[in-house]
Amino acid sequence: MCFCICLLCLYMHTLPFLRRTRVSFVLSTLLFIFNNVYAQTCSKTAQGLTTTEMTVISKVSTLVTTQWLRKQIGSSNTATRALRILDTSFVRDKQVDTYTMAYLEGHIPQALFFDLHKCVESTPSIPRNLPDPSCFTSYVRKLGIWPDTHVVAYDRFGPASAYRTWWLFRLYGHTNISVLDGGYRKWVADGYDTTKEEPEVEPSMFIPQLDRFLVRTFDDMAENLRTCREQVVDARGATDRAVVDTESGGGKIPGSRHVSFEELFNEDGTMKTEEQLKSMFDDAGLNLQRPLVATCNTGMTACGVAAAAHILGRDIPVYYGSWTEWRQRAREEHTYSGCTEQQDVLKNGLGL
């Protein structure tokens, strides 16, 4: 049996006594962690982290509104353990000091700056690599994020980095995270206050647990060309997929279908309705009742498509190397997939 199951049994048998001791607090915390990973299987170790093969069920909504967040903040700039707001404002160039240029110029009250470049060792094929687990753990602890902390991420330059942060925290086992619908631009447009004050927080005991279900590698995607187990949804816009785009190099992973990240949103930056999102997947020939995997250019906007699928009740993984890695590593045997033809047969057979 997994350790977490044994712990639950011990807790239940000793609960009357433990209620009268301080040990109760410790085991209650551990039980909370168990409750957040109850859907996971027993684990193995990879990249220095505990990994799992099933995704956990989030207890908070994918999106929160500016009105909801304003109510939670109240009139104080004192951050609490229960809520951690992260300004994830991001630009591609690591040399740009976004903390000084954006965050210190004004942010949502109680918000801390979260640097997506931190702990990441970029490579030519994977410029948006996963953060080093040890470094990421230390960084998140300094932000005062506990297992029960509700994290809310937002961006000011467009929603991509907020959704990348949403996916990243879930990948490392923290499912209590939402994205501020409409981001900083919507917050300001709604007339809510901003501040230049940076809140102080106490360090936490963040315990990462890599959810292997939520991530795909190049080898996974190459194998999928053979098995066609997962439908591939490409989040890039038309410009990104064109040959004229110097970063993407043009082209796509064989068999992939297209749901543009940019088209997920209304003019004010809020995400479209569930009905509209569902239509986008349907129009692309994607069946939400079957496994999917999201990809894009560098692993950023694919996270937004993953969030859209999550809103529709489907957890899907992200190929974090995406097209930038694929076009550099793919060989001749990776140039064809029969998956598209299989999807068309399924679509026609189901009358979709």
Tab-separated table of C-alpha atoms in Angstrom:
chain	number	residue	atom	x	y	z
A	1	MET	CA	0.000	0.000	0.000
A	2	CYS	CA	1.114	3.538	-0.597
A	3	PHE	CA	2.469	5.450	2.377
A	4	CYS	CA	-0.376	7.936	2.121
A	5	ILE	CA	-2.953	5.123	2.546
A	6	CYS	CA	-1.151	3.826	5.612
A	7	LEU	CA	-1.055	7.325	7.024
A	8	LEU	CA	-4.796	7.706	6.566
A	9	CYS	CA	-5.461	4.438	8.393
A	10	LEU	CA	-3.214	5.473	11.264
A	11	TYR	CA	-4.934	8.814	11.466
A	12	MET	CA	-8.439	7.321	11.575
A	13	HIS	CA	-7.555	4.783	14.282
A	14	THR	CA	-5.854	7.320	16.529
A	15	LEU	CA	-8.026	10.350	15.842
A	16	PRO	CA	-9.734	10.509	19.303
A	17	PHE	CA	-6.385	10.686	21.055
A	18	LEU	CA	-4.677	12.899	18.511
A	19	ARG	CA	-7.347	15.532	18.826
A	20	ARG	CA	-5.982	16.200	22.288
A	21	THR	CA	-2.380	16.582	21.153
A	22	ARG	CA	-0.297	18.842	18.971
A	23	VAL	CA	0.478	15.851	16.785
A	24	SER	CA	-3.052	16.241	15.500
A	25	PHE	CA	-2.047	19.424	13.717
A	26	VAL	CA	0.848	17.710	11.976
A	27	LEU	CA	-1.179	14.734	10.826
A	28	SER	CA	-4.042	16.989	9.803
A	29	THR	CA	-1.655	18.820	7.516
A	30	LEU	CA	-0.429	15.529	6.092
A	31	LEU	CA	-4.005	14.375	5.656
A	32	PHE	CA	-4.718	17.538	3.690
A	33	ILE	CA	-1.864	16.645	1.378
A	34	PHE	CA	-3.290	13.138	1.042
A	35	ASN	CA	-6.717	14.508	0.178
A	36	ASN	CA	-5.144	16.498	-2.643
A	37	VAL	CA	-3.432	13.449	-4.107
A	38	TYR	CA	-5.973	10.718	-3.404
A	39	ALA	CA	-6.528	10.203	-7.114
A	40	GLN	CA	-2.868	9.461	-7.686
A	41	THR	CA	-1.172	6.108	-7.828
A	42	CYS	CA	1.864	5.061	-5.818
A	43	SER	CA	4.883	6.974	-6.963
A	44	LYS	CA	8.390	6.657	-8.248
A	45	THR	CA	11.250	9.131	-8.305
A	46	ALA	CA	12.326	11.185	-11.325
A	47	GLN	CA	14.232	14.444	-11.644
A	48	GLY	CA	14.584	14.522	-7.875
A	49	LEU	CA	10.823	14.673	-7.323
A	50	THR	CA	8.061	12.286	-6.447
A	51	THR	CA	6.060	11.643	-9.603
A	52	THR	CA	2.570	10.346	-10.202
A	53	GLU	CA	0.702	8.968	-13.183
A	54	MET	CA	-2.752	10.476	-12.580
A	55	THR	CA	-3.714	14.083	-12.258
A	56	VAL	CA	-5.314	15.382	-9.070
A	57	ILE	CA	-8.694	17.041	-8.887
A	58	SER	CA	-8.557	20.769	-8.293
A	59	LYS	CA	-10.677	22.159	-5.466
A	60	VAL	CA	-10.745	25.704	-6.833
A	61	SER	CA	-12.086	27.102	-10.091
A	62	THR	CA	-9.820	27.540	-13.094
A	63	LEU	CA	-10.783	31.213	-13.321
A	64	VAL	CA	-11.695	33.862	-10.772
A	65	THR	CA	-13.210	37.240	-11.577
A	66	THR	CA	-11.832	40.640	-10.676
A	67	GLN	CA	-14.899	41.197	-8.490
A	68	TRP	CA	-14.212	38.011	-6.546
A	69	LEU	CA	-10.552	38.886	-6.036
A	70	ARG	CA	-11.365	42.428	-4.919
A	71	LYS	CA	-13.683	41.012	-2.272
A	72	GLN	CA	-11.008	38.615	-1.004
A	73	ILE	CA	-8.414	41.367	-0.732
A	74	GLY	CA	-10.613	43.803	1.144
A	75	SER	CA	-8.839	47.004	2.152
A	76	SER	CA	-5.557	45.489	3.328
A	77	ASN	CA	-2.235	44.997	1.569
A	78	THR	CA	-1.248	42.391	4.154
A	79	ALA	CA	-0.974	39.023	2.431
A	80	THR	CA	-2.425	36.042	4.283
A	81	ARG	CA	-1.637	32.345	4.117
A	82	ALA	CA	-5.045	31.603	2.597
A	83	LEU	CA	-4.493	33.654	-0.576
A	84	ARG	CA	-1.384	34.340	-2.619
A	85	ILE	CA	-1.666	36.622	-5.649
A	86	LEU	CA	1.138	36.317	-8.182
A	87	ASP	CA	2.045	38.922	-10.782
A	88	THR	CA	3.491	36.704	-13.510
A	89	SER	CA	4.222	39.476	-16.018
A	90	PHE	CA	6.661	38.010	-18.515
A	91	VAL	CA	8.736	38.933	-21.553
A	92	ARG	CA	10.855	36.529	-23.570
A	93	ASP	CA	14.133	38.388	-23.100
A	94	LYS	CA	15.722	37.355	-19.807
A	95	GLN	CA	17.735	40.571	-19.798
A	96	VAL	CA	14.569	42.624	-19.338
A	97	ASP	CA	13.960	43.325	-15.652
A	98	THR	CA	10.203	42.781	-15.550
A	99	TYR	CA	10.202	43.060	-11.753
A	100	THR	CA	11.405	46.669	-11.922
A	101	MET	CA	9.839	47.609	-15.251
A	102	ALA	CA	6.351	46.293	-14.501
A	103	TYR	CA	5.728	45.003	-10.991
A	104	LEU	CA	7.302	47.883	-9.039
A	105	GLU	CA	5.475	50.388	-11.231
A	106	GLY	CA	2.172	49.130	-9.904
A	107	HIS	CA	0.389	45.853	-9.182
A	108	ILE	CA	-2.695	44.382	-7.565
A	109	PRO	CA	-2.649	44.787	-3.757
A	110	GLN	CA	-1.111	41.805	-1.907
A	111	ALA	CA	0.485	40.534	-5.125
A	112	LEU	CA	4.025	39.167	-5.183
A	113	PHE	CA	6.150	38.982	-8.313
A	114	PHE	CA	6.614	35.507	-9.810
A	115	ASP	CA	9.473	35.195	-12.294
A	116	LEU	CA	8.912	32.464	-14.884
A	117	HIS	CA	12.561	32.745	-15.936
A	118	LYS	CA	13.766	31.829	-12.458
A	119	CYS	CA	15.191	28.322	-11.978
A	120	VAL	CA	14.944	27.639	-15.733
A	121	GLU	CA	17.947	26.559	-17.780
A	122	SER	CA	16.999	27.278	-21.373
A	123	THR	CA	18.372	25.304	-24.306
A	124	PRO	CA	18.168	26.074	-28.035
A	125	SER	CA	15.545	23.366	-28.471
A	126	ILE	CA	13.631	24.075	-25.237
A	127	PRO	CA	13.748	27.808	-24.455
A	128	ARG	CA	10.857	27.469	-21.959
A	129	ASN	CA	12.279	24.526	-20.058
A	130	LEU	CA	10.866	23.205	-16.807
A	131	PRO	CA	12.373	24.816	-13.699
A	132	ASP	CA	14.925	22.932	-11.636
A	133	PRO	CA	12.864	21.121	-8.948
A	134	SER	CA	15.079	22.068	-5.999
A	135	CYS	CA	15.319	25.699	-7.051
A	136	PHE	CA	11.584	25.901	-7.776
A	137	THR	CA	10.767	24.443	-4.364
A	138	SER	CA	12.954	26.982	-2.593
A	139	TYR	CA	11.479	29.822	-4.643
A	140	VAL	CA	7.864	28.868	-3.932
A	141	ARG	CA	8.601	28.491	-0.227
A	142	LYS	CA	9.944	32.046	-0.141
A	143	LEU	CA	6.631	33.159	-1.619
A	144	GLY	CA	4.847	31.696	1.404
A	145	ILE	CA	2.715	29.203	-0.498
A	146	TRP	CA	1.387	26.339	1.643
A	147	PRO	CA	-0.560	23.250	0.494
A	148	ASP	CA	-3.844	24.975	1.383
A	149	THR	CA	-2.958	28.368	-0.123
A	150	HIS	CA	-5.189	29.490	-2.979
A	151	VAL	CA	-2.862	30.943	-5.612
A	152	VAL	CA	-4.230	33.438	-8.138
A	153	ALA	CA	-2.022	34.261	-11.142
A	154	TYR	CA	-2.313	37.238	-13.467
A	155	ASP	CA	-0.296	38.984	-16.181
A	156	ARG	CA	-0.296	42.461	-17.686
A	157	PHE	CA	1.146	41.735	-21.141
A	158	GLY	CA	-1.408	39.124	-22.179
A	159	PRO	CA	-2.661	35.967	-20.478
A	160	ALA	CA	-0.037	33.441	-21.626
A	161	SER	CA	2.270	33.640	-18.608
A	162	ALA	CA	-0.604	33.395	-16.125
A	163	TYR	CA	-1.774	30.165	-17.755
A	164	ARG	CA	1.779	28.832	-17.879
A	165	THR	CA	2.002	29.522	-14.126
A	166	TRP	CA	-1.350	27.777	-13.601
A	167	TRP	CA	-0.073	24.695	-15.411
A	168	LEU	CA	3.345	24.797	-13.735
A	169	PHE	CA	1.955	24.813	-10.203
A	170	ARG	CA	-0.423	21.988	-11.043
A	171	LEU	CA	2.465	20.067	-12.610
A	172	TYR	CA	4.322	20.321	-9.312
A	173	GLY	CA	1.312	19.164	-7.335
A	174	HIS	CA	-0.324	22.422	-6.220
A	175	THR	CA	-3.835	22.309	-7.655
A	176	ASN	CA	-5.215	25.183	-5.577
A	177	ILE	CA	-4.494	27.722	-8.279
A	178	SER	CA	-6.651	29.942	-10.469
A	179	VAL	CA	-6.092	32.527	-13.173
A	180	LEU	CA	-7.512	36.030	-12.835
A	181	ASP	CA	-9.917	36.226	-15.763
A	182	GLY	CA	-8.936	39.250	-17.837
A	183	GLY	CA	-5.735	39.802	-15.880
A	184	TYR	CA	-4.269	43.116	-14.804
A	185	ARG	CA	-5.839	44.981	-17.716
A	186	LYS	CA	-9.354	43.959	-16.635
A	187	TRP	CA	-8.544	44.804	-13.005
A	188	VAL	CA	-7.544	48.353	-13.959
A	189	ALA	CA	-10.448	48.724	-16.409
A	190	ASP	CA	-12.861	47.799	-13.624
A	191	GLY	CA	-11.531	50.708	-11.568
A	192	TYR	CA	-9.857	48.743	-8.802
A	193	ASP	CA	-6.874	50.084	-6.891
A	194	THR	CA	-3.249	49.238	-7.589
A	195	THR	CA	-0.231	49.704	-5.356
A	196	LYS	CA	3.549	49.921	-5.451
A	197	GLU	CA	3.840	48.383	-2.007
A	198	GLU	CA	5.399	44.918	-1.860
A	199	PRO	CA	3.870	42.700	0.849
A	200	GLU	CA	5.987	40.667	3.243
A	201	VAL	CA	5.250	36.965	3.738
A	202	GLU	CA	6.579	34.211	5.964
A	203	PRO	CA	8.337	31.276	4.238
A	204	SER	CA	6.267	28.120	3.847
A	205	MET	CA	6.807	24.377	3.645
A	206	PHE	CA	5.975	23.733	0.002
A	207	ILE	CA	6.307	20.046	-0.918
A	208	PRO	CA	6.392	19.498	-4.701
A	209	GLN	CA	5.028	16.343	-6.270
A	210	LEU	CA	5.475	16.110	-10.023
A	211	ASP	CA	2.290	15.011	-11.780
A	212	ARG	CA	3.640	13.039	-14.743
A	213	PHE	CA	0.197	12.952	-16.320
A	214	LEU	CA	0.306	16.668	-17.099
A	215	VAL	CA	3.516	16.740	-19.143
A	216	ARG	CA	4.709	15.193	-22.397
A	217	THR	CA	8.240	14.901	-23.785
A	218	PHE	CA	9.557	14.586	-27.338
A	219	ASP	CA	9.744	10.804	-26.949
A	220	ASP	CA	6.131	10.730	-25.780
A	221	MET	CA	5.031	12.682	-28.830
A	222	ALA	CA	7.081	10.536	-31.208
A	223	GLU	CA	5.518	7.406	-29.727
A	224	ASN	CA	2.095	8.981	-30.111
A	225	LEU	CA	2.612	9.149	-33.880
A	226	ARG	CA	2.623	5.366	-33.810
A	227	THR	CA	-0.118	4.726	-31.259
A	228	CYS	CA	-2.427	7.683	-31.974
A	229	ARG	CA	-3.513	7.402	-28.354
A	230	GLU	CA	-3.722	11.141	-27.816
A	231	GLN	CA	-5.180	13.746	-30.147
A	232	VAL	CA	-2.741	16.626	-30.607
A	233	VAL	CA	-4.117	20.163	-30.338
A	234	ASP	CA	-1.884	22.983	-31.594
A	235	ALA	CA	-2.443	26.305	-29.802
A	236	ARG	CA	-0.421	28.484	-32.171
A	237	GLY	CA	-2.032	31.260	-34.157
A	238	ALA	CA	-1.814	31.481	-37.938
A	239	THR	CA	1.297	33.674	-37.791
A	240	ASP	CA	3.166	31.256	-35.533
A	241	ARG	CA	2.415	28.367	-37.869
A	242	ALA	CA	3.535	30.201	-40.999
A	243	VAL	CA	6.962	29.808	-42.516
A	244	VAL	CA	7.544	33.551	-42.119
A	245	ASP	CA	7.663	33.140	-38.341
A	246	THR	CA	11.379	32.976	-37.596
A	247	GLU	CA	11.079	31.342	-34.186
A	248	SER	CA	8.676	28.547	-35.046
A	249	GLY	CA	10.156	27.764	-38.447
A	250	GLY	CA	6.716	26.930	-39.847
A	251	GLY	CA	4.979	23.563	-40.012
A	252	LYS	CA	3.246	21.442	-37.411
A	253	ILE	CA	3.431	18.095	-35.657
A	254	PRO	CA	1.851	15.516	-37.995
A	255	GLY	CA	-1.789	14.833	-37.215
A	256	SER	CA	-2.257	17.886	-35.004
A	257	ARG	CA	-5.439	19.955	-35.005
A	258	HIS	CA	-5.659	23.679	-34.397
A	259	VAL	CA	-7.293	25.607	-31.541
A	260	SER	CA	-5.733	29.072	-31.452
A	261	PHE	CA	-4.808	30.396	-28.016
A	262	GLU	CA	-5.664	33.955	-29.046
A	263	GLU	CA	-9.167	32.954	-30.095
A	264	LEU	CA	-9.953	31.587	-26.629
A	265	PHE	CA	-10.456	35.126	-25.335
A	266	ASN	CA	-12.865	38.023	-25.633
A	267	GLU	CA	-11.690	41.549	-26.435
A	268	ASP	CA	-11.376	42.394	-22.730
A	269	GLY	CA	-9.046	39.447	-22.150
A	270	THR	CA	-11.587	37.251	-20.388
A	271	MET	CA	-12.016	33.683	-21.539
A	272	LYS	CA	-14.968	32.806	-23.727
A	273	THR	CA	-17.966	30.856	-22.460
A	274	GLU	CA	-17.943	27.090	-22.054
A	275	GLU	CA	-20.257	26.764	-25.035
A	276	GLN	CA	-17.898	28.793	-27.216
A	277	LEU	CA	-14.870	26.840	-26.038
A	278	LYS	CA	-16.629	23.551	-26.706
A	279	SER	CA	-17.466	24.705	-30.237
A	280	MET	CA	-13.819	25.526	-30.896
A	281	PHE	CA	-12.740	21.995	-30.016
A	282	ASP	CA	-15.615	20.512	-32.005
A	283	ASP	CA	-14.861	22.657	-35.052
A	284	ALA	CA	-11.233	21.513	-34.936
A	285	GLY	CA	-12.361	17.889	-35.085
A	286	LEU	CA	-11.261	17.159	-31.516
A	287	ASN	CA	-13.238	14.795	-29.314
A	288	LEU	CA	-13.062	15.872	-25.660
A	289	GLN	CA	-14.134	12.390	-24.618
A	290	ARG	CA	-10.821	11.023	-25.886
A	291	PRO	CA	-7.278	11.806	-24.633
A	292	LEU	CA	-5.650	15.006	-25.893
A	293	VAL	CA	-2.270	16.697	-25.564
A	294	ALA	CA	-1.621	20.406	-26.107
A	295	THR	CA	1.344	21.888	-27.940
A	296	CYS	CA	2.295	25.318	-29.258
A	297	ASN	CA	5.540	27.082	-30.116
A	298	THR	CA	7.532	26.955	-26.873
A	299	GLY	CA	5.145	25.474	-24.301
A	300	MET	CA	3.471	28.703	-23.161
A	301	THR	CA	0.159	29.159	-24.966
A	302	ALA	CA	-0.519	25.410	-24.923
A	303	CYS	CA	-1.161	25.880	-21.203
A	304	GLY	CA	-4.079	28.166	-22.059
A	305	VAL	CA	-5.635	25.474	-24.233
A	306	ALA	CA	-5.089	23.013	-21.379
A	307	ALA	CA	-6.941	25.416	-19.081
A	308	ALA	CA	-9.806	25.704	-21.565
A	309	ALA	CA	-10.088	21.917	-21.652
A	310	HIS	CA	-9.981	21.886	-17.845
A	311	ILE	CA	-12.916	24.296	-17.751
A	312	LEU	CA	-14.752	21.813	-19.974
A	313	GLY	CA	-14.021	19.019	-17.501
A	314	ARG	CA	-10.984	17.502	-19.176
A	315	ASP	CA	-7.415	17.479	-17.835
A	316	ILE	CA	-4.912	17.331	-20.673
A	317	PRO	CA	-1.092	17.323	-20.660
A	318	VAL	CA	1.223	19.838	-22.322
A	319	TYR	CA	4.181	19.024	-24.559
A	320	TYR	CA	6.546	21.513	-22.958
A	321	GLY	CA	9.172	21.400	-25.725
A	322	SER	CA	6.462	22.012	-28.329
A	323	TRP	CA	7.191	22.941	-31.945
A	324	THR	CA	10.564	24.560	-31.238
A	325	GLU	CA	11.933	21.268	-29.954
A	326	TRP	CA	10.016	19.104	-32.413
A	327	ARG	CA	11.298	20.808	-35.564
A	328	GLN	CA	14.898	20.441	-34.349
A	329	ARG	CA	14.694	16.812	-33.268
A	330	ALA	CA	12.173	15.225	-35.613
A	331	ARG	CA	13.532	12.776	-38.184
A	332	GLU	CA	12.069	11.370	-41.394
A	333	GLU	CA	10.069	8.754	-39.504
A	334	HIS	CA	8.327	11.594	-37.656
A	335	THR	CA	6.975	13.310	-40.758
A	336	TYR	CA	3.775	11.296	-41.106
A	337	SER	CA	0.963	10.282	-38.810
A	338	GLY	CA	-2.152	8.273	-39.553
A	339	CYS	CA	-3.827	9.838	-36.538
A	340	THR	CA	-5.618	12.524	-38.538
A	341	GLU	CA	-7.287	9.904	-40.697
A	342	GLN	CA	-8.289	7.944	-37.591
A	343	GLN	CA	-9.775	11.101	-36.042
A	344	ASP	CA	-11.801	11.770	-39.182
A	345	VAL	CA	-13.195	8.236	-39.100
A	346	LEU	CA	-14.135	8.614	-35.430
A	347	LYS	CA	-15.646	12.040	-36.023
A	348	ASN	CA	-17.783	10.849	-38.932
A	349	GLY	CA	-18.723	7.655	-37.129
A	350	LEU	CA	-19.921	9.600	-34.086
A	351	GLY	CA	-21.810	12.067	-36.243
A	352	LEU	CA	-19.822	15.021	-34.901
